[in-house]
Tab-separated table of C-alpha atoms and ligand atoms in Angstrom:
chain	number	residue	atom	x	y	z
A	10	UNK	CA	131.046	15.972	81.183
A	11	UNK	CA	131.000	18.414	77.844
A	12	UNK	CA	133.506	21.014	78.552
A	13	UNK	CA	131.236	24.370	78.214
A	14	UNK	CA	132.320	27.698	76.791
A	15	UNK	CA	133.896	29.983	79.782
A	16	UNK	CA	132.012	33.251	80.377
A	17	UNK	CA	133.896	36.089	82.592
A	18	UNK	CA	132.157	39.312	82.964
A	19	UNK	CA	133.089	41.912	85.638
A	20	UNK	CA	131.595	45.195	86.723
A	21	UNK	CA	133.361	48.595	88.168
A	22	UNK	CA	130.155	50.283	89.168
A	23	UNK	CA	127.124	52.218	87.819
A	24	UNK	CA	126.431	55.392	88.111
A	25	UNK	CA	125.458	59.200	86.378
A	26	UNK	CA	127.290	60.746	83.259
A	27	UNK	CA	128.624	63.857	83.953
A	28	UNK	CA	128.826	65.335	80.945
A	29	UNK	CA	131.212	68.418	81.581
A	30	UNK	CA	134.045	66.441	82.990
A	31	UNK	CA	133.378	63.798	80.032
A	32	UNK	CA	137.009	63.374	79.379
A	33	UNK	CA	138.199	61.190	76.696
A	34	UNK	CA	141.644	60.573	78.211
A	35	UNK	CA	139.488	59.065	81.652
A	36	UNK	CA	137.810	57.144	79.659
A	37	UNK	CA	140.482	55.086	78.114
A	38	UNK	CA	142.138	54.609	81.469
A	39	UNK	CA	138.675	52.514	82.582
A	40	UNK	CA	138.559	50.697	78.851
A	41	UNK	CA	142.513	49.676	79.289
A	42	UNK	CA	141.973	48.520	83.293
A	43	UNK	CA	138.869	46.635	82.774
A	44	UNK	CA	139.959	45.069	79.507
A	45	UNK	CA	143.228	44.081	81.413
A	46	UNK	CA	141.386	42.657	84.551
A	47	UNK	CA	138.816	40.469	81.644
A	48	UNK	CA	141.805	39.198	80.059
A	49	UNK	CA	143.213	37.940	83.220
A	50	UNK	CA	140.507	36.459	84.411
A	51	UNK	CA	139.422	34.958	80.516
A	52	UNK	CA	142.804	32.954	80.562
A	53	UNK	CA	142.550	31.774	84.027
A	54	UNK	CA	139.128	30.105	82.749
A	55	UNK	CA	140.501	29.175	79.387
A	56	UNK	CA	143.220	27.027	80.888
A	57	UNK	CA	140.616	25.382	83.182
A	58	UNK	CA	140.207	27.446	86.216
A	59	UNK	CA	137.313	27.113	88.284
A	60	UNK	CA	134.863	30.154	87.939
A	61	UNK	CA	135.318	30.906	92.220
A	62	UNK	CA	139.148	31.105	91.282
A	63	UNK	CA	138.572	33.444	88.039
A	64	UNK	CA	136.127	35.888	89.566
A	65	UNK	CA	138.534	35.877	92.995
A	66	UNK	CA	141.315	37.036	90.778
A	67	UNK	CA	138.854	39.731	89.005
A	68	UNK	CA	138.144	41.185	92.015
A	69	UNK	CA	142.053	41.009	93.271
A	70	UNK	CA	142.718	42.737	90.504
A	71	UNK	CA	139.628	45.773	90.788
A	72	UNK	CA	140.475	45.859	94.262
A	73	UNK	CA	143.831	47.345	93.515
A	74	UNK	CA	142.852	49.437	90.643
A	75	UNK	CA	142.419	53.076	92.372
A	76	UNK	CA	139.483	53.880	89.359
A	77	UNK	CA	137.562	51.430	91.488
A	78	UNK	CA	135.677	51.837	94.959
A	79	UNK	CA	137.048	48.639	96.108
A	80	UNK	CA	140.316	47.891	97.768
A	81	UNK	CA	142.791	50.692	97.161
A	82	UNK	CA	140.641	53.744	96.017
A	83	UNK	CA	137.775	52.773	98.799
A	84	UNK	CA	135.330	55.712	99.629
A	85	UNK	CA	135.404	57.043	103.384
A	86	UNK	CA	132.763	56.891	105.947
A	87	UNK	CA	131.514	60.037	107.687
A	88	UNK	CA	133.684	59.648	110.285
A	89	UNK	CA	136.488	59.596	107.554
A	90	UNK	CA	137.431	55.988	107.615
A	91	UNK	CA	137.396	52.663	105.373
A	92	UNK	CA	135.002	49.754	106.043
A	93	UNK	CA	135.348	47.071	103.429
A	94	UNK	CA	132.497	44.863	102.198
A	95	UNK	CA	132.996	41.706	100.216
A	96	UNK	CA	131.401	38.498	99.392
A	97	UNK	CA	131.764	35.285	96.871
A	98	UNK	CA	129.752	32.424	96.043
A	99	UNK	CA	130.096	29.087	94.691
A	100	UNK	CA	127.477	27.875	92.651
A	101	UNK	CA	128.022	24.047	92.521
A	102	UNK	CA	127.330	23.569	96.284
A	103	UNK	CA	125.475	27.285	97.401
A	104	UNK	CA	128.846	27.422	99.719
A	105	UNK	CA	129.396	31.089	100.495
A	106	UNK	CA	131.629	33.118	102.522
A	107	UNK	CA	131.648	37.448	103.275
A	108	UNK	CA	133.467	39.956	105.307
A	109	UNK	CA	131.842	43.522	106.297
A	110	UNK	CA	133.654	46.721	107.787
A	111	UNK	CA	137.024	45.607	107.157
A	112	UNK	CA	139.621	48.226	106.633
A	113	UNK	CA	143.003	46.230	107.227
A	114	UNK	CA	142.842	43.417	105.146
A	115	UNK	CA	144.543	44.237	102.119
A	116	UNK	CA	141.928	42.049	99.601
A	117	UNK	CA	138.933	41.725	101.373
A	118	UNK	CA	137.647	39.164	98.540
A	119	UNK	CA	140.412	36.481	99.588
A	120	UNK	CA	139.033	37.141	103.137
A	121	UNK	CA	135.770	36.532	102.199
A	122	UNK	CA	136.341	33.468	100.235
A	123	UNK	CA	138.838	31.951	103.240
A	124	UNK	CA	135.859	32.614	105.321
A	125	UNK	CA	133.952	29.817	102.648
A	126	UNK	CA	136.482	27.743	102.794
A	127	UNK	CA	136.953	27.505	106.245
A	128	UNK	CA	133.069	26.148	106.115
A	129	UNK	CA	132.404	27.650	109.544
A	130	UNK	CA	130.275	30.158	109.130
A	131	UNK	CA	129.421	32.557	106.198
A	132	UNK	CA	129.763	36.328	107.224
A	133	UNK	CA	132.174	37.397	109.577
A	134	UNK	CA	132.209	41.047	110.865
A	135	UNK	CA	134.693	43.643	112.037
A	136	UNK	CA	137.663	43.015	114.181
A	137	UNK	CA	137.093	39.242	114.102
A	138	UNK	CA	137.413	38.991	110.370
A	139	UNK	CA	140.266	40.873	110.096
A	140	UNK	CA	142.149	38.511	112.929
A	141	UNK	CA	140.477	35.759	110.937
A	142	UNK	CA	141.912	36.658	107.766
A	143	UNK	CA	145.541	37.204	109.768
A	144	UNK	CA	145.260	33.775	110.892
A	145	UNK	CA	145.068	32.257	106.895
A	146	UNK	CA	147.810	34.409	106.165
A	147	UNK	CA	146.345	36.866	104.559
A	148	UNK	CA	148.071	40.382	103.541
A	149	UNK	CA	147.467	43.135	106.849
A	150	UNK	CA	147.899	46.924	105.771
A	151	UNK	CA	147.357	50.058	107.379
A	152	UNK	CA	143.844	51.668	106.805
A	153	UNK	CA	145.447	54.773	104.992
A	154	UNK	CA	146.399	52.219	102.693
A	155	UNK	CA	143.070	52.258	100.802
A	156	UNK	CA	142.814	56.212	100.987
A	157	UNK	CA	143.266	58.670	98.291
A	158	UNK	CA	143.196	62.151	98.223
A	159	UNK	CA	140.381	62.402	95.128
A	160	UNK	CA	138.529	60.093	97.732
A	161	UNK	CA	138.666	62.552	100.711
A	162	UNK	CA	137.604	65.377	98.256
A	163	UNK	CA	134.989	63.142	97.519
A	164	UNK	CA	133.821	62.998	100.854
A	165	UNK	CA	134.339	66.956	101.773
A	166	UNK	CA	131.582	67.747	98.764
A	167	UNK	CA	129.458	64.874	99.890
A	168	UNK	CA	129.463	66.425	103.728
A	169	UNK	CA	129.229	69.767	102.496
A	170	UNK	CA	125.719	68.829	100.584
A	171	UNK	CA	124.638	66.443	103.424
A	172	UNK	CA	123.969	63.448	101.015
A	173	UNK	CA	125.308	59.935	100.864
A	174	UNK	CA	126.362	57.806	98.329
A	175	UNK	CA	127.665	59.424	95.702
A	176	UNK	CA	131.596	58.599	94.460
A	177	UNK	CA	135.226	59.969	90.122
A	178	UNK	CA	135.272	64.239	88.585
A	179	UNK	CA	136.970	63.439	85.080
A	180	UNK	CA	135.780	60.068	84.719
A	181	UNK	CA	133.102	59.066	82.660
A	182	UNK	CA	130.412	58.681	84.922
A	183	UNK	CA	130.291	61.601	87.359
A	184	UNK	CA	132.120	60.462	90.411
A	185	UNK	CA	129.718	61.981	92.795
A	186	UNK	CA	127.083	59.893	91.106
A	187	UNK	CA	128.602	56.436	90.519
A	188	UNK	CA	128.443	52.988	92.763
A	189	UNK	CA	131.988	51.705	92.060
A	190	UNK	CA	131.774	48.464	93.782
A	191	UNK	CA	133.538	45.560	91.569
A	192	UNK	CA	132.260	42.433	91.007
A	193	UNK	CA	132.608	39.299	88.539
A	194	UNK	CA	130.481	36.298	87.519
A	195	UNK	CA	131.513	33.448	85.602
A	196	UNK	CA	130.866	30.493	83.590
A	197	UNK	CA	134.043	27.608	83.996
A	198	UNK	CA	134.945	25.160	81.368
A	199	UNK	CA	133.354	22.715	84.072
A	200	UNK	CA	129.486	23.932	83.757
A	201	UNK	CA	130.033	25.973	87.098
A	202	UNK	CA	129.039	29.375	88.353
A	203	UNK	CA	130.960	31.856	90.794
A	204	UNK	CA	130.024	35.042	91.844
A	205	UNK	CA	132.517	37.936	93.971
A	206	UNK	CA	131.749	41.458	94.816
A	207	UNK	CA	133.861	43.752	96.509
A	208	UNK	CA	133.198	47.662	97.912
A	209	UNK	CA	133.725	50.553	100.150
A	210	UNK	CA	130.253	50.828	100.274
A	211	UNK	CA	129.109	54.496	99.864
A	212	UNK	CA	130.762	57.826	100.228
A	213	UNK	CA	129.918	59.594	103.928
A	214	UNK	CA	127.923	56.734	105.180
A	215	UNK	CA	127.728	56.211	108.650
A	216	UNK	CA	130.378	54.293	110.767
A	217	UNK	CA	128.714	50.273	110.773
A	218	UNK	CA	126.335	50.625	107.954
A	219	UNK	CA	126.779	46.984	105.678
A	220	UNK	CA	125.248	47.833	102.357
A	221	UNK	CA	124.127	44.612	99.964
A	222	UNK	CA	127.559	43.409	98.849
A	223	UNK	CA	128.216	40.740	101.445
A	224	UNK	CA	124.835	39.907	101.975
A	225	UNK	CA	124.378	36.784	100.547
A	226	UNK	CA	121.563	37.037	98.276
A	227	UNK	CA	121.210	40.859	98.312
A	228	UNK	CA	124.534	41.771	96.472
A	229	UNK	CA	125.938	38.655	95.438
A	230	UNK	CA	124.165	35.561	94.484
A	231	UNK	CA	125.219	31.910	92.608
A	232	UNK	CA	123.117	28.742	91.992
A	233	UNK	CA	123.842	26.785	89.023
A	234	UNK	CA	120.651	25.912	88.572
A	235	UNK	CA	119.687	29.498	88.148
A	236	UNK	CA	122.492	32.429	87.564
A	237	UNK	CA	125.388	34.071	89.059
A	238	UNK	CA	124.845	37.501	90.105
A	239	UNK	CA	127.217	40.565	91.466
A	240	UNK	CA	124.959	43.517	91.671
A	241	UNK	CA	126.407	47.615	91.782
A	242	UNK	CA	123.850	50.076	93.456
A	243	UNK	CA	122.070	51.604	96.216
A	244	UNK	CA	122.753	48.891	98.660
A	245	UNK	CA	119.696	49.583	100.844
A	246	UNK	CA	116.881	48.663	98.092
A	247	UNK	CA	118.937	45.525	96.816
A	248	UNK	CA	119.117	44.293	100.680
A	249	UNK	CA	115.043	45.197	100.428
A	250	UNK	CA	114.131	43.193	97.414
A	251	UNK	CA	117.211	40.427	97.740
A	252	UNK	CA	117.991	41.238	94.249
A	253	UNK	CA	120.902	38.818	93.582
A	254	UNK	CA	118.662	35.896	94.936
A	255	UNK	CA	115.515	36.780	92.892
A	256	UNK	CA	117.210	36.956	89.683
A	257	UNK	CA	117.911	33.037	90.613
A	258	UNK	CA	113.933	32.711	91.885
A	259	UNK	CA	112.824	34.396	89.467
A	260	UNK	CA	114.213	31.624	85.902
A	261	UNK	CA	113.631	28.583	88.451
A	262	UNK	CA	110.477	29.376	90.013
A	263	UNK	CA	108.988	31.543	87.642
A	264	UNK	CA	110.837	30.320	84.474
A	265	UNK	CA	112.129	33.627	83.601
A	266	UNK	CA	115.021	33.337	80.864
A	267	UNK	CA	118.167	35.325	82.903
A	268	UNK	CA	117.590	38.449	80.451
A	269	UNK	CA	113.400	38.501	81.541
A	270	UNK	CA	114.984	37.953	85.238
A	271	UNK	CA	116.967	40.466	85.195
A	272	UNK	CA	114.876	43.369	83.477
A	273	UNK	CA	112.255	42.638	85.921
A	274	UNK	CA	114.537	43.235	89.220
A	275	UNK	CA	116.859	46.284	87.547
A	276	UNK	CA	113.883	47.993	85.304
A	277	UNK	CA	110.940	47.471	87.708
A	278	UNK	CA	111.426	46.206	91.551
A	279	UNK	CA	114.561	48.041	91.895
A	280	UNK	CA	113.089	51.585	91.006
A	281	UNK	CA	109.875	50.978	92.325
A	282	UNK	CA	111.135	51.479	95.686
A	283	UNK	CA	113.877	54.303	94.547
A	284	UNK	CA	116.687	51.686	93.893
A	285	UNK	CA	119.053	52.700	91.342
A	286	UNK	CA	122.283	50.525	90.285
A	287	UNK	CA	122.719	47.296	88.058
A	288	UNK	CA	124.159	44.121	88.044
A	289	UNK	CA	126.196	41.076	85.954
A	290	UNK	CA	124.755	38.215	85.577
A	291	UNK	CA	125.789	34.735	84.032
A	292	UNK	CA	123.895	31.720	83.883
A	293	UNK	CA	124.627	27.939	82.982
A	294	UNK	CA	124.128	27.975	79.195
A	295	UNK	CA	126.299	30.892	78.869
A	296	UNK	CA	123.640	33.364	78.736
A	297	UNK	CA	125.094	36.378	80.026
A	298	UNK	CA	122.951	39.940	81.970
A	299	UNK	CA	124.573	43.202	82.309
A	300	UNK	CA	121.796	45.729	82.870
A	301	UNK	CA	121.783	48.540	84.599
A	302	UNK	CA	118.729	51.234	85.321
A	303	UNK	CA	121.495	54.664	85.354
A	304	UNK	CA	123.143	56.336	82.407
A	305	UNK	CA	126.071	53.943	82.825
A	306	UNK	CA	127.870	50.727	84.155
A	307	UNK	CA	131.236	50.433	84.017
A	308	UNK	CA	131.643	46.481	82.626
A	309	UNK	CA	133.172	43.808	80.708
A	310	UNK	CA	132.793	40.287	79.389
A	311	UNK	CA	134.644	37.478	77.535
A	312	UNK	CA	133.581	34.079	76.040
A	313	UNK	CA	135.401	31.908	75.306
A	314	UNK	CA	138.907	32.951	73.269
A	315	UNK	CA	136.779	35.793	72.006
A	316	UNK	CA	138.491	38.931	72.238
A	317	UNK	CA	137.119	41.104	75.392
A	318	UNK	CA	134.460	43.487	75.319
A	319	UNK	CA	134.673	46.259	77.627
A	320	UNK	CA	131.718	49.358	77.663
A	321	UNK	CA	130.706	52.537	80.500
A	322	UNK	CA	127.383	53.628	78.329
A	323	UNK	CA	124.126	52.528	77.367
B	423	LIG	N1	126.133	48.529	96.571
B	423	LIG	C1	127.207	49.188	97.277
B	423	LIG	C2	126.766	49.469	98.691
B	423	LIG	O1	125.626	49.826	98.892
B	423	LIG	C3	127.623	50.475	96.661
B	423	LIG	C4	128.070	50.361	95.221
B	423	LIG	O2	127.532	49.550	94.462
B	423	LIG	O3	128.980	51.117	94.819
B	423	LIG	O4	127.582	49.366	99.586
C-alpha cells in the first residue's frame, strides 16, 4: 500500500472569550503545551506509528497538562469529587474501548484503550474499570491527585450561581465558559484513522452523570471509510444527536465531503437543540475538520513534517 501523509490534530476544549482576563502571558502557555503535545504525537506518526498509538500518546500527554480538564487539572462534581470519562477508537476494524467515572486511574485513555484491547466488552464503568485497569498494570493514584485549587474555585463560583458546566480566569477562553476535554484524531502513514477523547466532564455536575466522551459515537467516533472524530461540548446534546457518528453517516450515506459533515452537525443540529462545543475531525484523504460553534477552541494540527499549527480563536 501507498504510504499516506500523517495527519495529527488534537483539541483542549471550546469554550467563551473572556475578554477582561485576556492575558497574553496565558495564552502562550496553551500555544507552547499544545504545540509540544502536536509535535509528540507528529513524530510518533512520522516514524510509522499507528494513528490509535499517536492519538493515545496525545491524550497522555493533555491528560497531564493542568491547562486541560482531563487527567490532572479535572473539574469536580457537586459533591466535590473527580469522575473521569475517556474513550478511543480504531478505525480499521470499528474496535472501541471507554471508561466512565473513574477517578483513580492515573490516564484514563490507556484504560480505555486496554479495555479495546482486551476485546471483551467496550465501556466499562466505575469501580470495575478502575480494578480492570489495576489488573493491566496500569498507574493507580489517589483522587486528590487530579485536583487543583483553581479547580475547586471553579466549582465554589459554579455552586454559588447554581449552573453547570462551565470551567480557566486568565486563560484565553473564560474558564467558567470553556469545555476542556482533550481529544486527538489522526491520519497514520498506513491509511488508518484513530480517534481518543479524554474529560472530567463538567464543573458541579452531579455524582454519576457520563457526558458524550466515552460514548461511542456521541463523543468519539472512527471509521475509515468515513472520518475520525473527538468532539468538545455540552455533552448532553452530542449524546442527543450522536454527533461523532453522524459526521461518519453523514460523507457515507449522504456523501457529505468531512468539511459539509461537519458544518452541518456543529453549525446547525448541534445548536438547534442548544448544543454548544466543537470537534476535530480527520478523514482518509487527509482532509482535516476543526470547527467549533463558540468564540474559541483550543486546537492543533500537523501534516506531515510540516511544522505544527496551533490556534484558541476564530
Ligand atoms: N463534552 C464533555 C462532557 O460533556 C465536556 C467538555 O467537552 O469539556 O463531559
Amino acid at each position: 500500500m501507498t504510504d499516506h501523509i500523517p495527519v495529527i490534530a488534537i483539541h483542549g476544549g471550546a469554550g467563551t472569550i473572556n475578554r477582561a482576563s485576556l492575558d497574553t502571558a496565558a495564552e502562550a502557555r496553551y500555544h507552547a503545551a499544545l504545540h509540544d503535545i502536536v509535535s509528540a504525537a507528529q513524530a510518533m506518526l512520522l516514524q510509522g506509528a499507528s494513528a490509535l498509538d499517536a492519538c493515545g500518546k496525545a491524550v497522555e500527554l493533555l491528560e497531564d497538562c493542568p491547562l486541560f480538564n482531563a487527567g490532572h487539572g479535572a473539574v469536580f462534581t457537586d459533591q466535590e469529587t473527580h469522575e473521569l470519562d475517556a474513550a478511543v477508537m480504531n478505525g480499521s476494524d470499528l474496535r472501541a474501548g471507554a471508561v466512565a467515572g473513574v477517578s483513580r486511574i492515573r490516564h484514563p485513555v490507556h484504560a480505555a484503550r486496554a479495555v479495546m484491547d482486551d476485546g471483551a466488552h467496550v465501556l466499562l464503568g466505575g469501580a470495575g474499570a478502575e480494578a480492570f485497569a489495576f489488573q493491566r498494570g496500569l498507574e493507580a493514584v489517589d483522587p486528590s491527585f487530579f485536583s487543583t485549587d483553581f479547580r475547586r474555585q471553579q466549582l465554589l463560583r459554579a455552586r454559588e450561581q447554581h449552573r453547570v458546566a462551565l470551567d480557566h480566569d486568565g486563560s484565553p477562553l473564560a474558564e467558567d465558559k470553556k469545555f476542556g476535554t482533550v481529544g486527538a484524531v489522526a491520519l497514520d502513514l498506513h491509511g488508518h484513522l484513530a480517534a481518543a477523547t479524554s474529560t472530567g466532564g463538567m464543573t458541579n455536575k452531579r455524582v454519576g452523570r457520563i457526558g458524550d466522551t466515552p460514548l461511542i459515537g456521541a463523543g468519539t467516533y472512527a471509521d475509515d471509510r468515513g472520518a475520525a472524530v473527538s468532539c468538545t461540548g455540552s455533552g448532553e446534546m452530542f449524546i442527543r444527536i450522536a454527533a461523532a457518528y453522524d459526521i461518519t453517516a453523514r460523507m457515507r450515506h449522504a456523501g457529505q465531503s468531512l468539511q459539509q459533515a461537519a458544518e452541518a452537525v456543529v453549525m446547525e443540529s448541534l445548536p438547534a437543540i442548544g448544543g454548544s462545543g466543537g470537534l476535530i475531525a480527520v478523514d482518509r484523504a487527509g482532509n482535516l475538520s476543526l470547527c467549533f460553534n463558540t468564540e474559541g477552541m483550543y486546537r492543533a494540527h500537523a501534516r506531515g513534517g510540516e511544522l505544527p499549527q496551533t490556534a484558541i480563536f476564530r
